[in-house]
Amino acid sequence: MPPAKVLLIDDDRDFRTSLRAVLEARGYEVIEAESGKEGLKKIVEHHPSLIVVDIMMECCTEGYSVTQAIKFQRQYEAFRNIPIIMVSSIQESPDELFPMASEVDMIRPDTYLTKPVDIDKFVEVVERAVAA
Amino acid sequence: MTTEQSERELAGVGCQAPAEQAPPKIIVIDDDSAICLACRKILLKEGYQVQAYEDGLRGLEAITTWKPDLVVVDLKMPGIGGMEVLSRVHEFDPHIIIVVITGYATIDTAVQAMKCGAYDFLPKPFAPDPLRLIVRRGLEHRRLVIESRRHEMERELIKRRFVSFISHQLQSPLAAVHQYLEVLRHLEDSPETAAKRREWLERCLKRIAELEELIRDWLTLAKAEERVLVAQRYPIDLRPILQGILNSYEQMAAAEGIRLEARLPEQECLVWGNRHCLNVLFDNLIVNAIKYNRPGGRVSVSAQPLGDGQVAVAVSDTGVGIPEKYRRFLFEEFFRIPRQEGEAKPGTGLGLAICRKIVTEMGGSIEVESEVGVGTTFYVRLLAPPETAEGRRARLEQTA
């Protein structure tokens, strides 16, 4: 079986580098994108098994926009069920960031992790998501 | 989110243009139907929206549903009296202006109403003019109160966004370094890891250096804001300062094939300033001119006393230029021009904010001219030192 593909979307190259090392050490194939736009392009190109996306990139909710596009835009219909892990250096939960409950429901990621991510937890979440 | 939106977000929060103002709304409550009608007529003529009620309870209902700006209410009515209306209206909205009409014009009742939050009172019988005047003043008062509350809220919002933005700027590099260290600790020792270890450590050091730069810049800005930096001013010759900065960047420029030129006057070029501030100011401008230049480009720096108590300095480059739509945000804290992928340059986004602060505090000005693809010039005006008595005497003797 070919290794599962993980797409890392983050404008911080150091996060991509360190998380890539963790994932590759566990046999995953890693694809990187440094913006939401590039990420959406690579989803179509590579059809990853899992997406890890940073919330704050060029603008402070770019990660949410990416998630929203995948879940709701017609052109990404084929990718709607790919699990999404959202990461951010903000210590708040998405519910606090976006108090409008309906909006959060709409764009709620499958998992939310805070940077720097705990490696054991990250690996556990990734494995669970890919297996699902 | 569109780029335009994020630009605005980074450049601080712009105030929303006030919506087209509807005429103010006024409710008149008086059991005397003649007064009700008269007030309504007078106030309608003034261009206000007016509703009149002869019954306190119905008046109160209208206040909670129609939400007027001002209420004119008779103190003495059967059923619900003016005092009760007063307290119940202010429970609903403490910023509604209330003018009480008092039939028995004793100072006591008026004072009591004012104590309960009435804005002013009208003793019966009253002529149209005092009514118009009090209503106009009351509405003006309400406008000022609302405006100052809005400013307060806007300031609060800007402050909150600033705090969340700066914490993100500080947290990102720390989190990146932390992440590398976690990974280094976690990964099994292997030849691949060993090869990467050095590269990762280099990246950690670089991120820490960036963080230090950000903290240093932020402190400089804070000090400039507190006027600590520019409090002490002396006559300072600009020439060695500019030449010194240019010399220190010669290598950096040469690496990109960029030529550095200085056109400085033969005589002293004195400004009234602080050496450290002037160094920070021109260091920022010159580094930008090198950083945002093209390979093989040119940076030129000129200084010229203008003879009217001012000194003009220009720093120009032959670089990428600044699109017009970004120019108004250029001197804002943390504003950075969105660049194409791969073209982004390191920086804190505070350099030009510091420049503007320093120049302004020294009594000067800074402006930018730019053409995309051709280059950018920053024009700085600084004050020459105030003339001393001796200098003045010498000048007069010379001309005499």
GROMACS .gro file of C-alpha atoms in nm, chain A residues 12-116:
model
  105
   12ASP     CA    1   0.574   2.943   0.827
   13ARG     CA    2   0.835   2.726   0.655
   14ASP     CA    3   0.982   2.620   0.988
   15PHE     CA    4   0.655   2.457   1.092
   16ARG     CA    5   0.634   2.281   0.761
   17THR     CA    6   0.992   2.159   0.798
   18SER     CA    7   0.957   2.028   1.152
   19LEU     CA    8   0.617   1.865   1.104
   20ARG     CA    9   0.735   1.714   0.777
   21ALA     CA   10   1.023   1.550   0.964
   22VAL     CA   11   0.785   1.403   1.220
   23LEU     CA   12   0.547   1.271   0.952
   24GLU     CA   13   0.819   1.134   0.726
   25ALA     CA   14   0.978   0.952   1.016
   26ARG     CA   15   0.648   0.766   1.041
   27GLY     CA   16   0.632   0.683   0.676
   28TYR     CA   17   0.387   0.946   0.551
   29GLU     CA   18   0.431   1.127   0.223
   30VAL     CA   19   0.424   1.502   0.284
   31ILE     CA   20   0.312   1.778   0.049
   32GLU     CA   21   0.360   2.143   0.147
   33ALA     CA   22   0.176   2.462   0.059
   34GLU     CA   23   0.261   2.808   0.190
   35SER     CA   24  -0.075   2.974   0.139
   36GLY     CA   25  -0.442   2.886   0.141
   37LYS     CA   26  -0.461   2.936  -0.233
   38GLU     CA   27  -0.169   2.706  -0.303
   39GLY     CA   28  -0.317   2.457  -0.057
   40LEU     CA   29  -0.647   2.436  -0.244
   41LYS     CA   30  -0.457   2.382  -0.568
   42LYS     CA   31  -0.254   2.100  -0.417
   43ILE     CA   32  -0.563   1.930  -0.274
   44VAL     CA   33  -0.693   1.889  -0.627
   45GLU     CA   34  -0.353   1.784  -0.762
   46HIS     CA   35  -0.260   1.530  -0.494
   47HIS     CA   36  -0.584   1.425  -0.327
   48PRO     CA   37  -0.426   1.392   0.021
   49SER     CA   38  -0.560   1.163   0.295
   50LEU     CA   39  -0.527   1.439   0.555
   51ILE     CA   40  -0.496   1.818   0.559
   52VAL     CA   41  -0.313   2.011   0.832
   53VAL     CA   42  -0.383   2.384   0.800
   54ASP     CA   43  -0.266   2.689   0.992
   55ILE     CA   44  -0.534   2.944   1.081
   56MET     CA   45  -0.340   3.269   1.066
   57MET     CA   46  -0.154   3.311   0.741
   58GLU     CA   47  -0.163   3.616   0.512
   59CYS     CA   48  -0.487   3.717   0.676
   60CYS     CA   49  -0.597   3.612   1.020
   61THR     CA   50  -0.868   3.365   0.920
   62GLU     CA   51  -0.717   3.214   0.607
   63GLY     CA   52  -0.724   2.864   0.755
   64TYR     CA   53  -1.097   2.894   0.814
   65SER     CA   54  -1.149   3.010   0.456
   66VAL     CA   55  -0.963   2.704   0.328
   67THR     CA   56  -1.170   2.471   0.547
   68GLN     CA   57  -1.488   2.642   0.440
   69ALA     CA   58  -1.397   2.611   0.073
   70ILE     CA   59  -1.326   2.238   0.107
   71LYS     CA   60  -1.645   2.167   0.301
   72PHE     CA   61  -1.885   2.379   0.102
   73GLN     CA   62  -1.762   2.479  -0.241
   74ARG     CA   63  -1.884   2.269  -0.528
   75GLN     CA   64  -1.545   2.245  -0.698
   76TYR     CA   65  -1.403   2.070  -0.392
   77GLU     CA   66  -1.697   1.832  -0.354
   78ALA     CA   67  -1.474   1.530  -0.411
   79PHE     CA   68  -1.251   1.632  -0.121
   80ARG     CA   69  -1.521   1.718   0.129
   81ASN     CA   70  -1.456   1.416   0.349
   82ILE     CA   71  -1.081   1.459   0.387
   83PRO     CA   72  -1.015   1.510   0.760
   84ILE     CA   73  -0.877   1.851   0.852
   85ILE     CA   74  -0.653   1.936   1.146
   86MET     CA   75  -0.633   2.304   1.224
   87VAL     CA   76  -0.336   2.451   1.405
   88SER     CA   77  -0.276   2.797   1.542
   89SER     CA   78  -0.045   2.976   1.781
   90ILE     CA   79  -0.351   3.141   1.931
   91GLN     CA   80  -0.433   2.991   2.267
   92GLU     CA   81  -0.805   3.034   2.218
   93SER     CA   82  -1.057   2.780   2.105
   94PRO     CA   83  -1.233   2.844   1.775
   95ASP     CA   84  -1.557   2.899   1.967
   96GLU     CA   85  -1.401   3.193   2.143
   97LEU     CA   86  -1.253   3.330   1.823
   98PHE     CA   87  -1.581   3.302   1.638
   99PRO     CA   88  -1.858   3.344   1.888
  100MET     CA   89  -2.130   3.295   1.628
  101ALA     CA   90  -2.208   2.931   1.688
  102SER     CA   91  -2.355   2.867   1.347
  103GLU     CA   92  -2.045   2.994   1.176
  104VAL     CA   93  -1.823   2.773   1.387
  105ASP     CA   94  -2.037   2.470   1.309
  106MET     CA   95  -2.002   2.545   0.945
  107ILE     CA   96  -1.626   2.564   0.951
  108ARG     CA   97  -1.538   2.350   1.248
  109PRO     CA   98  -1.225   2.149   1.177
  110ASP     CA   99  -1.204   1.784   1.275
  111THR     CA  100  -0.936   1.867   1.528
  112TYR     CA  101  -0.785   2.185   1.662
  113LEU     CA  102  -0.424   2.192   1.791
  114THR     CA  103  -0.221   2.473   1.941
  115LYS     CA  104   0.131   2.558   1.824
  116PRO     CA  105   0.384   2.437   1.912
   0.00000   0.00000   0.00000
